[in-house]
Coordinates of C-alpha atoms in Angstrom, one line a residue:
M205 CA 67.0 104.0 177.5
D206 CA 69.0 106.6 175.8
E207 CA 72.4 104.5 176.5
R208 CA 70.3 101.2 174.7
K209 CA 69.8 103.7 171.9
L210 CA 73.6 105.0 171.7
H211 CA 74.8 101.8 171.9
R212 CA 72.6 100.6 168.9
K213 CA 73.7 103.8 167.0
N214 CA 77.5 102.9 167.4
I215 CA 76.7 99.2 166.6
F216 CA 74.9 100.5 163.2
K217 CA 77.9 102.9 162.5
V218 CA 80.3 99.9 163.0
V219 CA 78.4 97.6 160.7
R220 CA 78.0 100.8 158.0
T221 CA 81.6 101.5 158.3
I222 CA 82.6 98.0 157.8
L223 CA 80.3 97.5 154.8
E224 CA 81.6 100.7 153.2
I225 CA 85.1 99.0 153.7
L226 CA 84.1 96.0 151.7
I227 CA 82.6 97.7 149.1
I228 CA 85.7 99.9 148.8
A229 CA 87.9 97.0 149.0
A230 CA 85.8 95.2 146.3
V231 CA 85.9 98.3 143.8
I232 CA 89.8 98.2 144.0
I233 CA 89.9 94.0 143.6
W234 CA 87.9 94.8 140.6
A235 CA 90.1 97.3 139.3
V236 CA 92.9 95.3 139.6
W237 CA 91.5 92.6 138.3
S238 CA 90.3 94.8 135.4
L239 CA 94.0 96.1 134.7
V240 CA 95.3 92.9 134.8
S241 CA 92.8 91.7 132.3
Y242 CA 93.1 94.8 129.9
R243 CA 96.9 93.7 129.9
S244 CA 96.8 90.2 129.2
K245 CA 94.5 91.0 126.5
Q246 CA 96.8 93.6 125.4
H247 CA 99.3 91.0 125.4
V248 CA 97.3 88.4 123.2
L249 CA 96.6 91.3 120.7
H250 CA 100.2 92.3 120.4
A251 CA 101.3 88.5 120.1
D252 CA 98.6 88.4 117.3
A253 CA 100.0 91.6 115.8
E254 CA 103.5 90.1 115.9
R255 CA 102.2 86.5 114.4
E256 CA 100.5 88.6 111.4
C257 CA 104.3 89.5 110.7
T258 CA 105.6 86.4 110.1
M259 CA 108.4 86.1 107.7
I260 CA 109.6 83.5 105.4
P261 CA 112.7 83.3 103.2
S262 CA 112.6 83.3 99.2
D263 CA 114.4 80.3 99.2
E264 CA 111.3 78.4 100.6
I265 CA 109.1 79.9 97.8
V266 CA 111.5 80.0 94.7
G267 CA 112.9 77.0 95.5
G268 CA 115.6 76.4 92.4
L269 CA 113.8 79.0 90.0
S270 CA 116.2 81.4 88.8
S271 CA 115.4 85.1 89.1
A272 CA 116.0 87.5 85.9
G273 CA 118.7 89.7 88.0
K274 CA 121.5 87.3 89.1
A275 CA 123.7 90.2 90.2
T276 CA 127.0 89.6 90.8
G277 CA 129.7 92.1 92.4
P278 CA 129.1 95.1 94.0
H279 CA 125.8 96.7 93.1
F280 CA 122.8 98.3 94.9
I281 CA 119.0 98.8 94.3
A282 CA 116.9 102.0 94.2
I283 CA 113.7 102.0 95.5
S284 CA 111.3 105.4 94.8
Y285 CA 108.1 106.9 96.0
N286 CA 106.0 109.8 94.1
G287 CA 104.4 110.7 97.4
L288 CA 102.8 109.3 100.7
T289 CA 99.3 109.8 102.4
D290 CA 97.1 109.0 105.0
I291 CA 94.3 108.8 102.1
V292 CA 93.5 105.4 100.4
R293 CA 93.4 105.9 96.7
P294 CA 93.2 102.2 95.3
G295 CA 95.5 102.0 92.1
G296 CA 97.1 105.7 92.5
K297 CA 101.1 106.8 92.1
I298 CA 100.8 107.8 95.9
V299 CA 101.1 105.3 98.6
T300 CA 99.7 105.4 101.9
K301 CA 101.7 105.5 105.2
A302 CA 100.8 102.2 106.0
S303 CA 101.4 100.3 102.8
Y304 CA 105.0 102.0 103.1
D305 CA 105.5 100.9 106.7
E306 CA 104.8 97.7 105.6
Q307 CA 107.1 97.9 102.4
M308 CA 110.0 99.2 104.3
Q309 CA 109.4 96.3 107.2
A310 CA 109.7 93.5 104.3
I311 CA 112.9 95.6 102.7
K312 CA 114.4 96.1 106.2
D313 CA 113.7 92.2 107.2
S314 CA 115.4 91.5 104.1
G315 CA 118.6 92.6 105.0
Y316 CA 118.8 95.9 103.0
Q317 CA 120.7 99.1 104.2
T318 CA 120.3 102.6 102.7
I319 CA 123.4 104.5 101.0
T320 CA 123.8 107.7 100.5
Q321 CA 124.2 110.0 97.1
Q322 CA 128.1 110.0 98.0
N323 CA 128.6 106.1 98.4
V324 CA 126.9 106.1 94.6
I325 CA 129.0 108.8 93.2
D326 CA 132.3 107.1 95.2
Y327 CA 131.0 103.6 93.6
Y328 CA 131.2 104.8 90.0
T329 CA 134.1 107.4 90.0
K330 CA 136.6 105.5 92.7
G331 CA 135.4 102.1 92.4
A332 CA 134.4 102.1 96.0
S333 CA 132.6 98.9 97.5
L334 CA 129.3 98.8 98.7
P335 CA 127.1 97.0 101.4
E336 CA 125.7 93.5 100.3
K337 CA 122.3 94.6 100.2
A338 CA 122.7 98.4 99.3
M339 CA 119.7 100.8 98.8
L340 CA 119.2 103.9 97.7
L341 CA 116.0 105.3 98.7
I342 CA 114.3 108.2 97.1
F343 CA 111.0 110.1 97.7
E344 CA 110.4 112.2 94.1
D345 CA 107.9 115.3 93.4
G346 CA 109.1 117.5 96.3
I347 CA 105.7 116.9 98.5
M348 CA 106.4 118.1 102.1
N349 CA 103.9 116.0 104.0
S350 CA 105.6 112.7 102.2
T351 CA 108.8 113.7 104.1
H352 CA 106.4 113.7 107.5
L353 CA 105.2 110.4 107.0
A354 CA 108.2 108.7 105.8
Y355 CA 110.4 109.9 108.8
P356 CA 109.3 107.1 111.3
A357 CA 110.4 104.5 109.4
L358 CA 113.6 105.9 108.6
W359 CA 114.1 106.6 112.1
K360 CA 112.9 103.1 113.3
Y361 CA 115.5 101.4 110.6
N362 CA 118.2 104.1 110.6
Y363 CA 117.5 104.8 106.9
I364 CA 118.6 107.8 105.1
A365 CA 116.8 109.0 101.6
T366 CA 116.7 111.8 99.2
A367 CA 113.7 114.1 99.1
C368 CA 113.5 115.7 96.0
T369 CA 112.4 118.9 94.9
F370 CA 111.5 121.4 92.1
A371 CA 113.7 124.5 91.9
E372 CA 110.6 126.4 90.8
N373 CA 109.4 125.7 94.2
I374 CA 112.4 126.0 96.4
S375 CA 111.9 129.6 97.5
D376 CA 108.1 129.2 98.0
E377 CA 107.1 128.6 101.7
T378 CA 103.4 128.8 101.2
G379 CA 102.8 125.9 99.1
H380 CA 102.7 122.2 99.8
Y381 CA 106.2 121.5 98.0
I382 CA 109.6 121.5 100.0
S383 CA 111.0 124.9 100.0
A384 CA 114.7 125.8 100.8
K385 CA 113.9 126.5 104.8
E386 CA 112.4 122.9 105.3
M387 CA 115.0 121.1 103.0
N388 CA 117.7 122.8 105.1
E389 CA 115.8 121.7 108.3
L390 CA 115.7 118.1 106.7
N391 CA 119.5 118.2 106.0
R392 CA 120.3 119.0 109.8
T393 CA 118.8 115.5 110.5
T394 CA 120.7 112.2 109.6
F395 CA 117.9 110.9 107.8
W396 CA 117.6 113.0 104.5
E397 CA 119.6 114.5 101.7
A398 CA 118.2 116.7 98.6
G399 CA 117.7 115.7 95.0
S400 CA 116.5 117.1 91.9
N401 CA 113.1 116.6 90.0
G402 CA 114.0 119.6 87.8
Y403 CA 113.0 123.1 87.4
R404 CA 109.6 122.6 86.8
L405 CA 106.8 120.1 86.2
S406 CA 105.5 121.1 83.1
Y407 CA 103.8 119.7 79.8
I408 CA 104.3 120.2 76.0
N409 CA 102.9 119.0 72.7
I410 CA 99.5 117.4 74.6
F411 CA 96.7 115.7 72.6
D412 CA 93.5 114.5 74.4
R413 CA 92.2 111.1 73.6
F414 CA 89.9 112.3 70.7
E415 CA 93.4 114.1 69.1
N416 CA 92.4 117.7 70.2
Y417 CA 95.6 119.8 70.7
F418 CA 96.1 121.1 73.9
G419 CA 99.4 122.6 73.1
H420 CA 101.7 123.4 76.7
L421 CA 100.3 123.3 80.1
N422 CA 101.8 123.7 83.3
L423 CA 101.2 121.5 86.3
P424 CA 97.6 123.0 87.2
E425 CA 96.5 123.5 83.7
F426 CA 97.6 119.7 83.4
L427 CA 95.5 118.5 86.1
D428 CA 92.2 120.4 85.0
V429 CA 92.1 118.2 81.8
H430 CA 94.1 115.3 82.6
T431 CA 91.2 113.0 82.8
F432 CA 90.3 113.6 79.1
L433 CA 94.2 112.8 78.2
R434 CA 96.0 109.5 77.0
R435 CA 99.6 109.1 77.7
D436 CA 99.9 111.6 74.2
Y437 CA 101.9 114.6 75.8
N438 CA 105.5 115.2 76.7
H439 CA 107.3 116.9 79.7
Y440 CA 109.0 120.2 79.1
L441 CA 112.7 118.7 78.6
M442 CA 111.8 115.5 76.3
D443 CA 111.0 117.4 73.0
F444 CA 110.8 120.3 70.5
L445 CA 108.0 122.2 71.0
R446 CA 105.4 121.1 68.6
D447 CA 101.9 122.2 67.0
E448 CA 98.9 120.8 66.3
N449 CA 100.3 118.4 63.5
R450 CA 102.9 117.4 65.3
L451 CA 105.5 119.8 63.5
R452 CA 108.1 121.6 65.1
T453 CA 107.8 125.3 66.3
E454 CA 111.4 125.9 67.2
S455 CA 114.6 125.6 65.5
V456 CA 117.6 123.4 66.9
E457 CA 119.0 126.7 68.2
E458 CA 115.8 127.7 69.7
M459 CA 115.2 124.0 72.0
E460 CA 118.7 124.2 73.2
E461 CA 118.5 127.6 74.2
R462 CA 115.0 126.6 76.0
I463 CA 116.6 123.6 77.6
E464 CA 119.9 125.4 78.7
W465 CA 117.8 128.0 80.4
D466 CA 116.3 125.2 82.7
Y467 CA 119.2 123.8 83.7
K468 CA 120.9 127.4 84.4
K469 CA 117.9 128.2 86.3
M470 CA 118.0 125.3 88.5
E471 CA 121.6 125.7 89.0
E472 CA 121.2 129.1 90.0
L473 CA 117.9 128.8 92.3
Y474 CA 119.5 125.7 94.1
K475 CA 122.8 128.0 94.8
E476 CA 121.0 130.8 95.7
N477 CA 118.7 129.3 98.1
L478 CA 120.5 125.7 99.3
G479 CA 124.0 127.2 98.9
Y480 CA 124.8 124.0 96.4
V481 CA 123.0 122.0 93.6
P482 CA 121.7 118.4 94.8
G483 CA 123.8 115.7 93.6
L484 CA 120.8 113.5 92.4
Y485 CA 118.8 114.4 89.5
I486 CA 115.6 112.7 88.0
L487 CA 115.1 113.6 84.2
M488 CA 111.5 113.8 83.7
H489 CA 110.3 111.4 82.3
S490 CA 111.5 108.0 82.3
N491 CA 112.7 105.1 79.9
T492 CA 113.1 107.2 76.6
G493 CA 115.5 105.8 74.1
A494 CA 118.2 107.9 76.1
F495 CA 117.7 111.7 77.5
G496 CA 114.4 112.5 75.3
N497 CA 112.1 111.5 72.5
D498 CA 114.2 113.6 70.2
P499 CA 118.1 112.6 69.7
L500 CA 118.9 116.1 69.3
V501 CA 116.7 116.8 72.7
S502 CA 118.4 113.8 73.9
R503 CA 122.1 115.2 73.3
K504 CA 121.1 118.7 74.7
N505 CA 120.0 116.6 78.0
A506 CA 123.0 114.8 78.3
E507 CA 125.2 117.8 78.0
M508 CA 123.4 120.1 80.6
M509 CA 123.1 117.6 83.3
E510 CA 126.5 116.3 83.0
K511 CA 127.4 119.9 83.8
V512 CA 125.0 120.4 86.6
F513 CA 124.3 116.9 88.5
A514 CA 126.6 114.2 89.7
M515 CA 124.0 111.6 88.8
N516 CA 120.6 110.6 86.8
F517 CA 118.1 108.4 87.1
N518 CA 116.9 107.9 83.8
R519 CA 115.1 104.7 84.0
Q520 CA 111.9 103.4 86.0
G521 CA 110.6 99.9 86.3
T522 CA 113.7 98.0 87.7
C523 CA 115.6 98.4 90.9
L524 CA 119.0 97.0 90.0
N525 CA 122.2 99.1 89.0
T526 CA 125.6 97.9 88.5
R527 CA 128.9 98.9 87.4
D528 CA 127.7 98.6 83.8
S529 CA 125.3 101.2 84.2
S530 CA 126.1 104.6 83.4
I531 CA 126.0 107.1 86.6
Y532 CA 123.6 109.3 84.4
D533 CA 121.6 106.4 83.5
L534 CA 120.5 104.4 86.4
S535 CA 116.9 103.1 87.2
R536 CA 114.9 102.9 90.2
L537 CA 111.8 101.0 91.1
Q538 CA 108.6 103.5 92.0
S539 CA 106.6 101.9 94.5
R540 CA 102.6 102.1 93.9
Q541 CA 99.6 101.5 96.4
Y542 CA 98.7 98.3 94.5
L543 CA 102.3 96.8 95.1
S544 CA 101.7 94.6 98.3
P545 CA 104.9 94.1 100.3
N546 CA 105.2 90.7 98.7
H547 CA 104.8 91.9 95.2
L548 CA 107.4 94.5 95.8
M549 CA 110.0 92.0 97.6
M550 CA 109.3 89.7 94.5
R551 CA 109.9 92.5 92.0
I552 CA 113.6 93.0 94.0
W553 CA 114.0 89.2 94.0
D554 CA 113.7 89.0 90.1
D555 CA 115.7 92.1 89.6
T556 CA 118.7 91.2 91.8
G557 CA 118.6 87.1 93.0
H558 CA 119.1 88.2 96.5
N559 CA 117.5 86.0 99.2
V560 CA 114.6 88.3 100.8
V561 CA 111.8 87.5 102.7
F562 CA 107.9 87.3 102.0
R563 CA 105.4 87.9 104.7
L564 CA 103.1 84.8 105.6
G565 CA 101.0 87.0 107.6
D566 CA 98.4 85.3 110.2
E567 CA 99.8 81.5 110.7
T568 CA 96.2 80.4 112.2
K569 CA 94.8 81.4 108.8
A570 CA 97.8 80.1 106.8
I571 CA 97.4 76.5 108.1
D572 CA 93.8 76.4 106.4
W573 CA 95.5 76.6 103.1
V574 CA 98.4 74.7 101.3
R575 CA 100.6 76.9 98.8
K576 CA 101.4 75.6 95.4
I577 CA 102.9 78.4 93.5
G578 CA 104.2 81.9 94.3
V579 CA 103.6 83.4 97.8
A580 CA 100.3 84.2 100.0
E581 CA 99.8 86.6 102.9
Y582 CA 97.3 85.9 105.0
K583 CA 95.9 89.3 106.3
N584 CA 92.9 90.2 108.6
R585 CA 90.1 88.6 105.9
K586 CA 92.3 88.9 102.9
I587 CA 94.5 86.7 101.1
I588 CA 97.0 88.4 99.2
L589 CA 98.4 85.7 96.4
T590 CA 101.7 87.1 94.7
T591 CA 102.7 85.0 91.6
L592 CA 106.1 84.3 90.7
P593 CA 107.7 86.6 88.0
Y594 CA 105.9 86.3 84.5
G595 CA 104.0 82.8 86.1
E596 CA 101.1 81.9 88.3
G597 CA 100.3 81.5 91.7
E598 CA 98.4 78.8 93.4
I599 CA 97.0 78.0 96.7
C600 CA 94.2 75.3 97.6
L601 CA 92.1 75.0 100.8
A602 CA 94.1 72.1 103.2
R603 CA 90.7 70.6 103.6
N604 CA 88.0 69.3 101.3
L605 CA 85.3 71.7 100.3
P606 CA 81.8 70.5 101.5
Q607 CA 80.0 68.8 98.7
D608 CA 77.2 71.6 98.6
L609 CA 78.6 75.0 98.2
E610 CA 77.7 78.2 97.4
L611 CA 80.5 80.4 96.5
S612 CA 80.1 84.1 95.5
V613 CA 83.4 86.1 93.6
R614 CA 84.2 89.5 92.7
L615 CA 87.1 89.7 89.8

């Protein structure tokens, strides 16, 4: 009797062991199947992501249309950013990292190579040649976080950029601006070189939208009241100091001493903290008659910048620079958050006449539409339609709409 019980017990153990082995095998098979399925799904998602970045050449978009630029001979474009951020601020000057990455990809896919400040200097002073699609890339306003966010794309495309600083902040290692220590660390890489936005970001002759006079404010003070202002003010080096009646409060000699002090202070601080003065300068602000809103101020700025700096970006709005440009009157296109990659490339095409590429986006969504004029990017649940320069954009559904249709739009 005991032997029969022992025999049944042994049989139970064998059956239990077999069941346990089968369960473990099933778990292993399920795990392997799940992993293969996950990787397959990831491959499909990756393929979809690649499809969303389909590019089409501008020749297919603009056809026989002429661009405004049609640049001939050696030339270069300049693209700049006031800063980068991880936080979306629609319509602002600061561009999100995601938008910047898309813009850099479109620029790279269009064949642009970055050049250095020395390349620009040699181009103007020695008649040196440049790559066919040469670009100077600039980050303005000296914000340290911008260089961190910009770096991955620079590394990916082997690009070099200029990081501008304010001389007043170069010795401050506690703020958000690029210090001398940080600039020297950036210089040790092959991706950065130094530029200057000037000595300080300060404002003069400020009137609000109700004609109230605010006088002269530094940056923190200016930011406290900027929501009440219109563009009725000046940067520190652009004009005479004026009173509430817009009359000068300083003589020509006092104005010249004030401006000269800024340039000499810049030179002193850069040499003391960096050991050299950056070659590239951006006079604040752009698109005045020459180098200031007053001819006498302009003359003094011209005199001082040529003593201290090798080049100056004096204009904003177009990106093309040719041999006919003065090295102290260069122009850059400042990117904005509202510039889609196609908008940016359309602006570059219009300035240069280069054959660039535009993003088509998701081809599975694009086949539902027929492009008439301009270029459309099909992105997630959005269609971004970019017009031709000074022209229109038009797309149409590829199939007829139903007879009964309720449409809701937001303009």
